[in-house]
Amino acid sequence: RPPRSTLFPYTTLFRSENGHAVGVRTAQGEIRCQVVVNCAGQWARQFGRLAGVNVPLYSAEHFYVVTGKIDGVTPAMPVVRDPDGFIYYKEEVGGIVMGGFEPVAKPWKVDPIPATFQFELLGEDWDQFEPLMTNAIHRTPCLETAEIKMLLNGPESFTPDGNFILGEAPELRNYFVCAGFNSSGIANSGGAGRLIAEWIIGGEPSTDLWDVDIRRFAAFTGNRKALFERTAETLGLHYAMRWPRQELETARPLRTSPLYDSLRVKGAEFGSKNGWERVNYFRPGGAESPAHTLEKPGWLPWMIAEQRATRETVAVYDQSSFSKLQLQGHDALDVLQRLCANEIDIPVDKMVYTAMLNERGGFESDLTIIRQRPDRFGDRFLIVTGSAQTTRDFDWISRHIAPTEHAILTDISALYGVLSIMGPNADTVLSRVSNNAFAADPLKFSWTRLIDLGFARVRAARMSYVGGPGYELYVPVEMMRHVYQTVTEAGSDLGLVDAGYYALDALRIEMGRRAWGAEIGPDETPFEANMMFAVKLDKASAFIGQDALRQKQMQALRKKLVRIVLDDPDVYVWGGETILLDGAPVGELTSAGWSPKAGACVALGYVRGVCAQQDHRDTVAQVEVWGEKRAARLTTA
């Protein structure tokens, strides 16, 4: 019998069988159960560790004052928030409770939290509270003379991105988490409880919960030092102005490509996705990082230069953050045929883009799959998916491998880098560095080939997310620097430039390419996203979501994806803005960017209702931008 836990004296061990939670063993005996739900609040991370489950959250000290009675304050007083002052108010017994979320928060240094800690207060810290009190006195001068009964300080937990955590843990089946509500538990509790209940009963959520899904977090997010630093930032942003494309700054850099230092010297401005440092854009020599804005961003001219190079000469993108999974085994093909809506029984070295659907016919993911040469363990497939989706996609695929099937899924993301060579001169660059490997036998679109590149051996894939000619190079990570240097030297006289994800994103929008989390997700079907090219509805083997699609094929669309071009080049949109037809709201933008070709912003979005039943070709429309209606043209995507 294991020793009693010092963190949870009444719980000593989680019981699991075949990767499923089946109960807990306590000091008072064993409790068998079908489902475990971790609702342990600020203890959820410690409680999760007992079962080997990662629940990334950390406590911070949270302050508020309680005043004596104040003239004019009655129970009818509403809850008041002043985000500019980082403060809130509510009435209590004729007085006021005033608290807030200071810009630089104070993580609680007690970790682990003792199991005996309950409903206790921490020590006063007026220096920490002073900025909030100063702002409150400015907003409500009565506080300057009001009786302050007490300054209360209690710990409250926050997550690395400021959203709460729901869902079944990828590490253990039948173990659910409902925690990390970031000071908004009461407001979210009803909906969270219902969604967890639906998830437990139905086996998957009934709606798109990606923003709060526990699978958005990889295992490394449980690092205590990183959580300590990030908590000071996320609590501080609770009432702060969140600018478009604003990046979190703490606990970085962490996951880096071998090219990180070389690209930083070239002026790379990095963003972070699932812990990976990815280039957003490149600053010209000597230029300062531009300030955040709601208008046209200061980095726009630099991004346009990267876009033009991609369209007119050649550009190189470091996309090493791609999630790369390997599925191999004698039953690997059967597993993928069941999970993927497109035909996966393709020739060796061929690649296929496919939807992966849920039972409702909505997207669980979109994948690029390359069939590799089989080995003694059976078929081998390289599965390439988005940077943020590693844990989610790994979980979805692995949970659908039957115990009797011979199929092994491995995350090999860190073993291979990806360089994308895009533009009209991409063929010339690759021919120079690969001994004219494609001269006699050009690589066709959606095919791959192992080639010699410089001194390295890499897999070249003919494809382009941004549209136009291009290749993706899958490079062993230890050879990335050599391959990058070889490619950039070969393209120096061809106009080759380094480019980042802002250009990539804008170019894919210009070409109507969909993106996970924007245009596609669990609530969107291939019919609505106009992506039946990623589905083979009549393929011989059944796949998840096939029956739902056949039913929806006969039904009217709830919504339809459209492409929008703004008329005014001075108007800048970021995504999320309302689409209007004849002055009435009909949908919203899902993503937006700048198009040098159009000389204005372009966007993708969904229209609903009657508009979803219509075919649109340069339909006159409007987009509401900061309260003003701006002219646009709308076309079915």
mmCIF file of C-alpha atoms in Angstrom, residues 28 56 69 77 131 161 169 189 199 224 257 277 331 357-358 410 441 447 452 479 492 506 557 562 572 591 626 629:
data_model
loop_
_atom_site.group_PDB
_atom_site.id
_atom_site.type_symbol
_atom_site.label_atom_id
_atom_site.label_comp_id
_atom_site.label_asym_id
_atom_site.label_seq_id
_atom_site.Cartn_x
_atom_site.Cartn_y
_atom_site.Cartn_z
ATOM 1 C CA GLN A 28 -10.628 5.215 4.198
ATOM 2 C CA PRO A 56 -1.474 23.851 -16.066
ATOM 3 C CA LYS A 69 -21.249 52.156 4.852
ATOM 4 C CA MET A 77 -26.058 49.249 -7.036
ATOM 5 C CA PRO A 131 -2.027 51.101 -7.988
ATOM 6 C CA ASP A 161 -3.564 31.714 -21.611
ATOM 7 C CA ALA A 169 -7.398 14.385 -20.143
ATOM 8 C CA SER A 189 -20.034 27.373 -13.766
ATOM 9 C CA TRP A 199 -18.841 15.321 -22.868
ATOM 10 C CA ARG A 224 6.230 25.301 -12.317
ATOM 11 C CA SER A 257 14.030 25.855 -34.508
ATOM 12 C CA GLU A 277 8.981 30.487 -31.517
ATOM 13 C CA ASP A 331 -3.254 -1.847 -39.335
ATOM 14 C CA LEU A 357 -14.407 14.582 -38.817
ATOM 15 C CA ASN A 358 -16.472 13.956 -35.695
ATOM 16 C CA THR A 410 4.589 8.617 -32.393
ATOM 17 C CA ASP A 441 11.405 13.831 -63.808
ATOM 18 C CA TRP A 447 3.899 14.138 -54.591
ATOM 19 C CA ASP A 452 20.032 15.091 -51.992
ATOM 20 C CA MET A 479 20.689 19.286 -40.895
ATOM 21 C CA SER A 492 20.680 35.109 -53.396
ATOM 22 C CA ALA A 506 -2.388 36.852 -45.512
ATOM 23 C CA LEU A 557 -26.730 24.996 -45.332
ATOM 24 C CA VAL A 562 -17.349 33.558 -48.368
ATOM 25 C CA TYR A 572 -7.885 47.662 -42.048
ATOM 26 C CA SER A 591 -9.732 35.820 -40.552
ATOM 27 C CA TRP A 626 -15.239 50.141 -35.318
ATOM 28 C CA LYS A 629 -20.101 50.475 -42.252
#
